[in-house]
Short mmCIF file of C-alpha atoms and ligand atoms in Angstrom, two decimals:
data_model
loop_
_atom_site.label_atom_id
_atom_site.label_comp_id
_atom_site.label_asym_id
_atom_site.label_seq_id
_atom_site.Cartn_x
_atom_site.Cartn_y
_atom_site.Cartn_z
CA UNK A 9 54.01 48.90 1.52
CA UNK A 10 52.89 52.62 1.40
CA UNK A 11 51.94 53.95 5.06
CA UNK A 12 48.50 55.14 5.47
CA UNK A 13 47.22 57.28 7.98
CA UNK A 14 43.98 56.89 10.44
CA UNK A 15 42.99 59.35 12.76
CA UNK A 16 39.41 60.88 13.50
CA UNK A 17 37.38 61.25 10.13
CA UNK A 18 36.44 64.43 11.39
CA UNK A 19 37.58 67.96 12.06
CA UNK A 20 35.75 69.92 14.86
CA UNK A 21 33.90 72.95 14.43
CA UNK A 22 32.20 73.19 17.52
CA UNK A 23 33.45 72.45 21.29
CA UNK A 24 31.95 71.67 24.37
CA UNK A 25 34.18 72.70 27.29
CA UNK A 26 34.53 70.01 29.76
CA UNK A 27 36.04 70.86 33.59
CA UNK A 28 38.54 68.75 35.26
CA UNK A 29 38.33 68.87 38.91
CA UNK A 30 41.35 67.63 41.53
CA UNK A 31 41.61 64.45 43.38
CA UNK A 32 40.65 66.03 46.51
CA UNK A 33 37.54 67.16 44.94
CA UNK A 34 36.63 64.26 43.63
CA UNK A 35 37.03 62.41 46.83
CA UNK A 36 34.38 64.89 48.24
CA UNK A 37 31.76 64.74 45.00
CA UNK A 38 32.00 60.55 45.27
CA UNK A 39 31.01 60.55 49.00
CA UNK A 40 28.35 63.13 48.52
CA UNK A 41 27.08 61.15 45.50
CA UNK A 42 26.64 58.63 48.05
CA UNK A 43 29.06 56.45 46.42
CA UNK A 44 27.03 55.75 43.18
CA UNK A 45 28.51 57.32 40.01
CA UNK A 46 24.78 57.75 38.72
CA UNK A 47 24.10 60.45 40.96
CA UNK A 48 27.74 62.58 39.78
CA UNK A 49 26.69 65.74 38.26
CA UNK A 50 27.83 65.32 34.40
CA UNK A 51 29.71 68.40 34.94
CA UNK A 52 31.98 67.16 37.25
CA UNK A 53 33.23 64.33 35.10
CA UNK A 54 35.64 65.13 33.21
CA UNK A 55 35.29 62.17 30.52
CA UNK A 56 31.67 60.61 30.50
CA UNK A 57 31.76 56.46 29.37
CA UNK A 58 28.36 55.52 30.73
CA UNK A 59 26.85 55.00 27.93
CA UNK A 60 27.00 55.52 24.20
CA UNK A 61 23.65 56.10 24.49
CA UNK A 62 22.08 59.42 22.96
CA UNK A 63 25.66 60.75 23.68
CA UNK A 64 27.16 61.08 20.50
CA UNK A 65 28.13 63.56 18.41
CA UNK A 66 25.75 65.24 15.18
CA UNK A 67 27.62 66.17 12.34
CA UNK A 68 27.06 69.61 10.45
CA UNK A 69 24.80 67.71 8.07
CA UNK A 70 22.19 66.85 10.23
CA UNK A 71 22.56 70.28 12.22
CA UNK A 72 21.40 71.81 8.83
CA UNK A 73 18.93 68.67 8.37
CA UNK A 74 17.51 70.52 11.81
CA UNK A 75 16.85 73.39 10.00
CA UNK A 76 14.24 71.57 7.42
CA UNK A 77 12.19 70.00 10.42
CA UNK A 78 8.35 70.33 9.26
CA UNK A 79 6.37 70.61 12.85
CA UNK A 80 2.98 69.53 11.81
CA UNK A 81 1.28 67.23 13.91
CA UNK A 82 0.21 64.99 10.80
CA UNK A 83 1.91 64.40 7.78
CA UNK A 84 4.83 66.16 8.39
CA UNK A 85 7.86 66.22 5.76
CA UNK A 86 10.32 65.03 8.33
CA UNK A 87 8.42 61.85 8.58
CA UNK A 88 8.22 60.99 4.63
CA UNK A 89 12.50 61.84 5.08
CA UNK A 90 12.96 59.61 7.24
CA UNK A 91 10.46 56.79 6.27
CA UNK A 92 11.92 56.95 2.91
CA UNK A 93 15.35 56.34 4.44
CA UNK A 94 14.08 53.80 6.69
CA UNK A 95 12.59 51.64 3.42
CA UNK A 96 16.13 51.57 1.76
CA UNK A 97 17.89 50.53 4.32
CA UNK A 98 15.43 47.74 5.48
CA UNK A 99 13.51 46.99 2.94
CA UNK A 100 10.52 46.77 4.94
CA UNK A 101 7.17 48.31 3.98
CA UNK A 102 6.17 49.77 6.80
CA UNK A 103 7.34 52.32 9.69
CA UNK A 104 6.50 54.06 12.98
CA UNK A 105 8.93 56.44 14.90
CA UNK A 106 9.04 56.25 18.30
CA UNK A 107 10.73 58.32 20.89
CA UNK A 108 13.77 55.75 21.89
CA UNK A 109 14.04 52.39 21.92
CA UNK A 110 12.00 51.36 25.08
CA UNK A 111 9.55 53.09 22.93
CA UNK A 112 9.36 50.67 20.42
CA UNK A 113 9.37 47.76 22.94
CA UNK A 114 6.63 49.18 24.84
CA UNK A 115 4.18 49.65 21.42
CA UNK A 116 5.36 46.19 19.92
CA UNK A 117 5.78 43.67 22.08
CA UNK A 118 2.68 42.96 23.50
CA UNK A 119 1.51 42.44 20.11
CA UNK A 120 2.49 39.41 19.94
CA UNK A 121 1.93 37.90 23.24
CA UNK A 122 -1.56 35.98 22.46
CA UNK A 123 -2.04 35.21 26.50
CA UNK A 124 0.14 35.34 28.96
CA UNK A 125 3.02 33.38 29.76
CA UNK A 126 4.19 33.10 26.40
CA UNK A 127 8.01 33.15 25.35
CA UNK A 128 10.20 35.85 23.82
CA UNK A 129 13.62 34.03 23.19
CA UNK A 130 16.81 36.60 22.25
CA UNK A 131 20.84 35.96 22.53
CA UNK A 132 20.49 38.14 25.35
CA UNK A 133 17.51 40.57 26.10
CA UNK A 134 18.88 44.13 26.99
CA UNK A 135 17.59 44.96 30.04
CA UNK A 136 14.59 47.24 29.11
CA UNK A 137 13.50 44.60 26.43
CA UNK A 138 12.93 42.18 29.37
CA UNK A 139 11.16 44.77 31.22
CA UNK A 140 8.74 45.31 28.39
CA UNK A 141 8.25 41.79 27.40
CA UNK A 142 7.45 40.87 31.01
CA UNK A 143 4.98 43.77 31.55
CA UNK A 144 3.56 42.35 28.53
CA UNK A 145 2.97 39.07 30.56
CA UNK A 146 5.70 37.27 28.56
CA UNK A 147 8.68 35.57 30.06
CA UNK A 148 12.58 36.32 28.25
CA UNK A 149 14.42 33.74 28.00
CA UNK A 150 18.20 34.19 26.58
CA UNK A 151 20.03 31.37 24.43
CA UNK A 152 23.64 32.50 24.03
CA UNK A 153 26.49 30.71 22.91
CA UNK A 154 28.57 29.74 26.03
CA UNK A 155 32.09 31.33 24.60
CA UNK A 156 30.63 34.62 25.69
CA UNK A 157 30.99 33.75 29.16
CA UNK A 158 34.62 32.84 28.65
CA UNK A 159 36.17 36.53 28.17
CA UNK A 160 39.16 35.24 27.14
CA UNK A 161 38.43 32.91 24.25
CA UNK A 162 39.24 34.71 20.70
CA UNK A 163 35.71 34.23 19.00
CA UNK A 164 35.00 36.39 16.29
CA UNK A 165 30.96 36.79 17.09
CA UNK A 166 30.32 35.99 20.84
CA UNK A 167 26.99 37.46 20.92
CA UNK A 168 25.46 34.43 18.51
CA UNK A 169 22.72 32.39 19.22
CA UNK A 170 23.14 28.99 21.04
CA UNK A 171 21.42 27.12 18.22
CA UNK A 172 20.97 23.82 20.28
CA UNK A 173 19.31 25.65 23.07
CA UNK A 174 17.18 27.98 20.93
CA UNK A 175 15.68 24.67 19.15
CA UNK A 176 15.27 22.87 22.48
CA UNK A 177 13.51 26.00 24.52
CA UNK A 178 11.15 26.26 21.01
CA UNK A 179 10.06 21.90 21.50
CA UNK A 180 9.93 22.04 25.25
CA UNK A 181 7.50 24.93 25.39
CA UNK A 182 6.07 24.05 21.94
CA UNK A 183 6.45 26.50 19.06
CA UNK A 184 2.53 27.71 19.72
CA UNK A 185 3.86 29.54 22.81
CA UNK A 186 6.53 31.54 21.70
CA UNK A 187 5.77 34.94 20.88
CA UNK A 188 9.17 35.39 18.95
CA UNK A 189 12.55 35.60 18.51
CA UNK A 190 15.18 38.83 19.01
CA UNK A 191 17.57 38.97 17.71
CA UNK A 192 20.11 41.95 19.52
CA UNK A 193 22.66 42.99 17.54
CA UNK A 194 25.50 44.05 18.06
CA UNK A 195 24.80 41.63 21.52
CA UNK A 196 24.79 44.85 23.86
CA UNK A 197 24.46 42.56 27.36
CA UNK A 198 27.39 39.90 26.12
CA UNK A 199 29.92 42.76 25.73
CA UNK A 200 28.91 44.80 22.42
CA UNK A 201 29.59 41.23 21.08
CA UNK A 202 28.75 40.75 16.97
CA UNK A 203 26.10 38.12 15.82
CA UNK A 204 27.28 36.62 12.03
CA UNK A 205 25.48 36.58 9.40
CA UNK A 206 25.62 32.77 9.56
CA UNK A 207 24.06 32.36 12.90
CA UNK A 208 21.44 34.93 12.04
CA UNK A 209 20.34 32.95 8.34
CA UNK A 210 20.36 29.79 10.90
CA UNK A 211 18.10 31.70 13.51
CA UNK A 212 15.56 32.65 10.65
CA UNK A 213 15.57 28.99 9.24
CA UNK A 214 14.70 27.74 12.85
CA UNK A 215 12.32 30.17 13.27
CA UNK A 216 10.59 29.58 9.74
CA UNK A 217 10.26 25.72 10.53
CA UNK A 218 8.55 26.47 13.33
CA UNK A 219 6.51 29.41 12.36
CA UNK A 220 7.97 31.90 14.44
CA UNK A 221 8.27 35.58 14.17
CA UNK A 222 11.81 37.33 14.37
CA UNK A 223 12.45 40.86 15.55
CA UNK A 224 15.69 42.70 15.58
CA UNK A 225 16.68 44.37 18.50
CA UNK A 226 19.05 46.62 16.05
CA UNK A 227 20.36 49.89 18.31
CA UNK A 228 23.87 48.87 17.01
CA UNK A 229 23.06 46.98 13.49
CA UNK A 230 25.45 48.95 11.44
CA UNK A 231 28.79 48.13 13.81
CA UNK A 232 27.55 44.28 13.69
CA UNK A 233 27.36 44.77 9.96
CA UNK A 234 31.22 46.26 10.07
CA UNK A 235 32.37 43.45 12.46
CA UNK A 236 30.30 40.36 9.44
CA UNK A 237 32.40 42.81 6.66
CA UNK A 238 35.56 42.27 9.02
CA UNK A 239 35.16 38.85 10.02
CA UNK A 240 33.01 36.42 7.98
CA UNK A 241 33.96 34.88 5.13
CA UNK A 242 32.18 35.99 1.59
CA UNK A 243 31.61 39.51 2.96
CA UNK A 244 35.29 41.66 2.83
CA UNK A 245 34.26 42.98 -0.76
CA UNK A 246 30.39 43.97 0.35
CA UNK A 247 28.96 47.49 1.08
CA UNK A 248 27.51 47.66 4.34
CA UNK A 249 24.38 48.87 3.38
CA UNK A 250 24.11 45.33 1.70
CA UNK A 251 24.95 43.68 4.28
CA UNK A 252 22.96 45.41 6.72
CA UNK A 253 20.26 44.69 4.01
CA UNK A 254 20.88 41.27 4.12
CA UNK A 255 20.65 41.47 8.21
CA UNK A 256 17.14 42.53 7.56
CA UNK A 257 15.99 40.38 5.12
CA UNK A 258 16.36 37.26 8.37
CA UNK A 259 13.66 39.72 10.74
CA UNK A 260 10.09 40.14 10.42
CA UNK A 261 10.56 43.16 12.72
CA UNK A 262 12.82 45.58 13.47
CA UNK A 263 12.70 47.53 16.62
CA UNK A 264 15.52 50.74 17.12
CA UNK A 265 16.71 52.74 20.04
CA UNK A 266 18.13 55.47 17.47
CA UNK A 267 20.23 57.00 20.16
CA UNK A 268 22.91 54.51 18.86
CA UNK A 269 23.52 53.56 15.24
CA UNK A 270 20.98 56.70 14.27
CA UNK A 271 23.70 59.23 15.59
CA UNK A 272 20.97 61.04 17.25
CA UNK A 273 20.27 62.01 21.01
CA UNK A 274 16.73 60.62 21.25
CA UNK A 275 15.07 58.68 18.95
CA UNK A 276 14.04 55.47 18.13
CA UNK A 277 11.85 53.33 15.60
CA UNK A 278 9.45 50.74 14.63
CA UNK A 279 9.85 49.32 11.35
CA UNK A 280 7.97 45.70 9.83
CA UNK A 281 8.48 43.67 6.59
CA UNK A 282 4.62 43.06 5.40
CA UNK A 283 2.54 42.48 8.37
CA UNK A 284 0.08 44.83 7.61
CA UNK A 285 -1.88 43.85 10.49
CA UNK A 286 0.70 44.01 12.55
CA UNK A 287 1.43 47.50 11.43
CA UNK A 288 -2.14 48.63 11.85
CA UNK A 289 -1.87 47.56 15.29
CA UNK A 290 0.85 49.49 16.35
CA UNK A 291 -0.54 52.01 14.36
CA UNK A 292 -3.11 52.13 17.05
CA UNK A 293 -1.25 51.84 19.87
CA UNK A 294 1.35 54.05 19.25
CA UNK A 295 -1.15 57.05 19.34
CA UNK A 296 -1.86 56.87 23.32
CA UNK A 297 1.87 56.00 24.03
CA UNK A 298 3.66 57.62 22.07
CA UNK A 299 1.77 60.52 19.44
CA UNK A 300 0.44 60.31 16.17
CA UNK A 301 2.48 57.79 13.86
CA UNK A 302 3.67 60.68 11.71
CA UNK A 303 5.92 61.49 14.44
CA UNK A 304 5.84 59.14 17.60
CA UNK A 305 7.15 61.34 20.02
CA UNK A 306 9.61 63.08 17.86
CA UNK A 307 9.67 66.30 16.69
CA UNK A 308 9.90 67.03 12.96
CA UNK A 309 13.93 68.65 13.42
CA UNK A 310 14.46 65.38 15.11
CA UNK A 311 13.61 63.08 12.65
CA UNK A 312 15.39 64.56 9.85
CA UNK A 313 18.05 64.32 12.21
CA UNK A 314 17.79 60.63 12.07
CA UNK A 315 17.27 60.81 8.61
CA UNK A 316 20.76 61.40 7.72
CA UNK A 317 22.41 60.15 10.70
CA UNK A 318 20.93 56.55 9.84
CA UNK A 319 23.15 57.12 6.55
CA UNK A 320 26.21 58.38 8.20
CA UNK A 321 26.67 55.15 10.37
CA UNK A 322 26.40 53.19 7.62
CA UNK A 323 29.44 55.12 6.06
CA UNK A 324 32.73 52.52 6.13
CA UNK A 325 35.11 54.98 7.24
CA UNK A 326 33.40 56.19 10.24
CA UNK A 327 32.56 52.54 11.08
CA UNK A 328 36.37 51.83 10.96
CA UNK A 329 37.40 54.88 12.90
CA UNK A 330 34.56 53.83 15.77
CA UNK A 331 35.36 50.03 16.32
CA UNK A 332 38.94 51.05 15.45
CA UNK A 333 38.93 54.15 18.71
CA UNK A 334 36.79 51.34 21.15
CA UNK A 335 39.26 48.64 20.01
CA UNK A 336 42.49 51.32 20.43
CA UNK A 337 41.38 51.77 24.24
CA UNK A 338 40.65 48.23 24.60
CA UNK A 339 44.16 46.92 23.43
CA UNK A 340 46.06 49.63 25.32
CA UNK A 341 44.53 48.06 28.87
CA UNK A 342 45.00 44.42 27.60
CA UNK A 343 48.68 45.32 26.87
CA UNK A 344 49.03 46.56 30.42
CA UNK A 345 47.77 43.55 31.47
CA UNK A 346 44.18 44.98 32.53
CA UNK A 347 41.57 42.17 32.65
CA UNK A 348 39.22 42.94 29.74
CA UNK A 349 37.01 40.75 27.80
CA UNK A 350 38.58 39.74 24.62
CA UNK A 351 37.73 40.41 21.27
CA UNK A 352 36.33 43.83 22.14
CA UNK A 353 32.58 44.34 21.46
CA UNK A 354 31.80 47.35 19.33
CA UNK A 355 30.69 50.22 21.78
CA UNK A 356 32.41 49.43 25.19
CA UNK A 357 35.32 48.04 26.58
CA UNK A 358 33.98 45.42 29.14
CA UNK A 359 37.31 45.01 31.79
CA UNK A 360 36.82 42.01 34.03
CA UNK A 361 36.22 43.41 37.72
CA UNK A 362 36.36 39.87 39.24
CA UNK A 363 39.86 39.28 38.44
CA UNK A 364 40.38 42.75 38.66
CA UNK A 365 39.66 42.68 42.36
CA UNK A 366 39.33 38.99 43.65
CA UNK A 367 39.37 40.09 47.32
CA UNK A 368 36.07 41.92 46.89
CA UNK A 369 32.75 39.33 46.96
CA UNK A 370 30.36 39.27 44.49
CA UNK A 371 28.09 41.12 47.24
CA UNK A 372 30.71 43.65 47.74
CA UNK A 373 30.56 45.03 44.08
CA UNK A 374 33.65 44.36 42.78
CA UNK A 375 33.03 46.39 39.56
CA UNK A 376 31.26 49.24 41.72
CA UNK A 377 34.63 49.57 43.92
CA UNK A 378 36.66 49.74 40.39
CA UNK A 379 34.61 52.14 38.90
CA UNK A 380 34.76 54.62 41.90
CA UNK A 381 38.60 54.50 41.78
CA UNK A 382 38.44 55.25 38.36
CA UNK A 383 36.53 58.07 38.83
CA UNK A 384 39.01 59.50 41.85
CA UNK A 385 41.78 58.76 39.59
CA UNK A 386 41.01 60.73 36.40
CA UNK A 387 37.23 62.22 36.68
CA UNK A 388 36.86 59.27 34.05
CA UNK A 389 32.94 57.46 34.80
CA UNK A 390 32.47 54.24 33.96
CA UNK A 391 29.48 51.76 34.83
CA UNK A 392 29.33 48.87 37.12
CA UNK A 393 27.19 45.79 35.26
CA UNK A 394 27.35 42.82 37.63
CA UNK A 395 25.97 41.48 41.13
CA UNK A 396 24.81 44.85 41.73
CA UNK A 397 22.70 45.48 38.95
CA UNK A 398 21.38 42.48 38.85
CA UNK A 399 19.62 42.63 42.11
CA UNK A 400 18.12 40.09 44.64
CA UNK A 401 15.84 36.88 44.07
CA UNK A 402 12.81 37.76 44.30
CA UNK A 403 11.87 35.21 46.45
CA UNK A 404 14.54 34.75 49.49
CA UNK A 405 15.53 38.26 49.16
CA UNK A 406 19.09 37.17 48.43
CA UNK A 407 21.24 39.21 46.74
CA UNK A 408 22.17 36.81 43.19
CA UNK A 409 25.43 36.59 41.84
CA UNK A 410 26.04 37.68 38.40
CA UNK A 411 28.26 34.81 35.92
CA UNK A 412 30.36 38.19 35.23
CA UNK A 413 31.44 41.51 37.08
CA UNK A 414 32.23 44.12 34.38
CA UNK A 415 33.18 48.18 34.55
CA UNK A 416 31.54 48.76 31.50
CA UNK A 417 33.67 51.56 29.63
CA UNK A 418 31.15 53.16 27.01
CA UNK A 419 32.38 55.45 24.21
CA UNK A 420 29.65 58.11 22.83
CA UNK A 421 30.00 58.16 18.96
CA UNK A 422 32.56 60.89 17.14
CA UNK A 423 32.69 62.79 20.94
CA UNK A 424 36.15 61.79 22.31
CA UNK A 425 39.59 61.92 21.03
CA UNK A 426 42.34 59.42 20.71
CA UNK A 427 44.28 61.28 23.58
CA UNK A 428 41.37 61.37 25.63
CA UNK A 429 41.55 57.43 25.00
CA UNK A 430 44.85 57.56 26.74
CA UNK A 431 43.66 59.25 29.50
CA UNK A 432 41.18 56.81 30.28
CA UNK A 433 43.45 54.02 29.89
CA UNK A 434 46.23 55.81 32.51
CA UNK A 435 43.54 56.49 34.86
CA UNK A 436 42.72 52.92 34.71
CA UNK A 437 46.42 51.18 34.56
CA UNK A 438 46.74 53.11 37.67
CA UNK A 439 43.96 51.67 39.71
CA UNK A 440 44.90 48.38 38.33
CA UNK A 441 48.66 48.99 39.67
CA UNK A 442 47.35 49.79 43.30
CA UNK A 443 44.31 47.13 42.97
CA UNK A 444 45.34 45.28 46.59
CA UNK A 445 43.94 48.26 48.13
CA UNK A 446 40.66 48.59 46.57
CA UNK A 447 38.17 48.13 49.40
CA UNK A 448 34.56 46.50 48.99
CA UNK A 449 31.31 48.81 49.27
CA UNK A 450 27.60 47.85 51.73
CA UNK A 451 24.28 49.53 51.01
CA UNK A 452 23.56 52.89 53.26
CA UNK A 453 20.39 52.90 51.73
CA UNK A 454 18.96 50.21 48.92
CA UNK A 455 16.54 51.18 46.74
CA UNK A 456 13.73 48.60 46.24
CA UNK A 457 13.73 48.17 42.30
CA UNK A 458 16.45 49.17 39.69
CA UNK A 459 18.51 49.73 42.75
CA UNK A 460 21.64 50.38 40.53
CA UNK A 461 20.54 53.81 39.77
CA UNK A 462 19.41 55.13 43.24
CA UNK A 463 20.83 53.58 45.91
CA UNK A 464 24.17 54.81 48.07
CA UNK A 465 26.81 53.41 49.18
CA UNK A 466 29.93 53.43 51.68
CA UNK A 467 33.04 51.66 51.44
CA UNK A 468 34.14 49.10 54.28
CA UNK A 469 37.30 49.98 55.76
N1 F0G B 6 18.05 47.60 22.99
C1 F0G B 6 19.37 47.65 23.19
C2 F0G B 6 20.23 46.58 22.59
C3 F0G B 6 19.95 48.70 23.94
O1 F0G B 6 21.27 48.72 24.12
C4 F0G B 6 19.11 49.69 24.48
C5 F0G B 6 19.66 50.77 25.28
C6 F0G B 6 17.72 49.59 24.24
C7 F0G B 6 17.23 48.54 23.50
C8 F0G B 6 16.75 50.60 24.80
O2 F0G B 6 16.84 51.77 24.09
O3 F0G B 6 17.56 53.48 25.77
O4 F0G B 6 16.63 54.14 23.54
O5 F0G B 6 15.15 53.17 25.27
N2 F0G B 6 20.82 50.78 25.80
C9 F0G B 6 21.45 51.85 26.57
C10 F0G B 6 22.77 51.40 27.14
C11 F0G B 6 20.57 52.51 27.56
O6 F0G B 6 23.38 52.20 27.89
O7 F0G B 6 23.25 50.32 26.83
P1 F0G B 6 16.53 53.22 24.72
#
């Protein structure tokens, strides 16, 4: 068979200097951080996985795109760009940029809560989604399938639906009350975890039956569409546009943070199927919250931005070389026997903190203590998502205990090398090696909400 070789699809023309610092100095920036990677000054990181979140990389195209930004407060040129590219992709009539994806969720979802205490069901709301559907006086209620809780069972799309317990939530609250269905793909809370196209046609057909409206929650559509063109049957010969098409065509809705999939820093969009009145409405709102619909929030450079970055991510090659680089990282800690959750999602490797470190309680942040030893071991920041961002009960005060302690490893689109891969996955084999002596972590001070992002820390000896 003849060889052929993958590396980056790129070649760099531009480079961002990034400072390493020594493990003595890092000791000192962790403790003066208070123990919370959040408050690390980016510069002294060395290699930055917190997110994938407006962190990626542009590519010369849109830097030129830049160039043709039209600045006019209505009716800008930027806006027909990128509303034009919006259409073909979707298919959907009508569009509204917005300034990132909590954007979006802020202007929509209210729209469709009639009075309050109605439902929004998803696979899993990310975490700002369930902020803005309970502001909107909804409640979120998640119906995943249960093989996403167990990381190491080899399911090709985790983040589906639970269609037994998306039916049953839908009778027991009666169809009347629920305000609609998202769909988030790729499942950003259950790992980066892919929904198939089955489960999604199913989802629709549920929701159709019971005249309900579905909305996708599509920051990372185009890698879900890579993993249905990787893993479900019927779709190895398709384009991804088509398939992402064919995504679409199950929503009534579909809401964007852009910083993802769009290849953009900020960004984010608003884009419906026919509901005129629907449209007009956010039409209206969007002008208070976010500008005039002709540009949301954005400025004109920005949106051609997005213009062509929506079309990049949708190019096969770069798809490959993204899942392939998350996946590359992912299989090097697995093969060092690193807890991770298996299949990898498509924008993070998830590794398993509680068998990581199952001395450390749930209430002692496991994944906090793993991610800080990371950090000291390589300048390499990860995030904690378990106990500790999930926060207390609102009620007794107690702290809760989340089904799954994760250091979530997040790699920014087209910005890191395979070697810096390598370095991430030493750093972390190390800690692993030494893991007996990774020590537990209290509060010195615990910020009231969203206490992840704020609070310190100090580790008990
Ligand atoms: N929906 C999903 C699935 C997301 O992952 C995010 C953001 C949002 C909505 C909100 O978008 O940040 O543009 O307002 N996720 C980031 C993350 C923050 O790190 O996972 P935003």
């Amino acid at each position: 068979m003849k060889k052929t070789y993958q590396a980056e699809p790129f070649r760099i023309k531009m480079v961002e200097p990034i400072k390493q610092t020594t493990r003595a100095e890092r000791i000192t920036l962790l403790k003066n951080a208070g123990y919370n990677p959040f408050s690390l000054k980016s510069d002294d990181v060395y290699i930055d996985l917190l997110t994938d979140s407006g962190t990626g990389a542009m590519s010369q195209n849109q830097w030129a795109a830049m160039m043709m930004g039209d600045e006019a407060y209505a009716g800008s040129r930027s806006f027909y760009r990128l509303e034009s590219v919006v259409k073909k992709i979707t298919g959907y009539a009508y569009f509204i940029p917005v300034h990132q994806g909590r954007g979006a969720e802020k202007v929509f979802l209210p729209q469709l809560v009639k009075h309050p205490g109605m439902y929004y069901i998803s696979n899993i709301h990310f975490d700002t989604t369930r902020a803005h559907v309970e502001l909107a006086g909804a409640r979120a209620i998640d119906s995943v399938i249960e093989a996403c809780y167990d990381l190491d069972q080899d399911h090709p799309f985790k983040g589906n639906f639970c269609l037994e317990t998306l039916e049953k939530v839908i009778l027991e609250k009666g169809p009347q009350e629920i305000a609609g269905i998202i769909m988030t793909i790729t499942n950003n809370s259950a790992g980066g975890q892919p929904v198939s196209m089955e489960n999604l046609r199913a989802v629709k057909k549920i929701a159709d039956h019971y005249g309900i409206m579905t909305i996708i929650d599509g920051a990372r559509y185009a890698e879900n569409a890579y993993f249905i063109k990787e893993r479900e049957q019927g779709y190895q010969d398709k384009d991804i546009i088509d398939i992402a098409r064919e995504q679409f065509s199950y929503a009534d809705v579909f809401l964007m943070s852009a910083k993802k999939d769009g290849l953009v820093n900020m960004g984010g969009l608003i884009a419906i199927k026919n509901r005129k009145d629907l449209y007009d409405l956010c039409r209206t709102y969007v002008v208070p919250y976010e500008g005039f619909p002709t540009y949301g929030g954005l400025n004109g450079r920005d949106m051609d931005a997005l213009a062509v970055g929506l079309e990049e991510a949708l190019d096969e090659h770069y798809l490959r070389y993204r899942i392939d680089q998350v996946r590359y990282l992912g299989d090097k800690l697995r093969a060092a026997g690193v807890p991770i959750q298996y299949p990898i999602g498509g924008h993070a490797v998830f590794v398993d903190c509680k068998r990581f470190a199952p001395h450390i309680p749930f209430d002692q942040f496991p994944a906090l203590s793993v991610t800080n030893a990371v950090y000291i071991e390589a300048g390499v920041r990860g995030v904690e998502i378990g106990s500790l961002l999930l926060g207390r009960d609102p009620d007794t005060k107690e702290n809760l205990e989340s089904r799954t302690e994760f250091m979530r490893l997040t790699i920014p689109r087209r910005v890191y090398t395979s070697s810096h891969m390598d370095v991430v996955a030493d750093a972390v084999i190390a800690v692993y090696q030494n893991r007996k002596e990774l020590k537990g972590y209290r509060f010195t001070y615990e910020s009231p909400i969203l206490r992840h992002f704020t609070s310190t820390f100090e580790p008990i000896l």
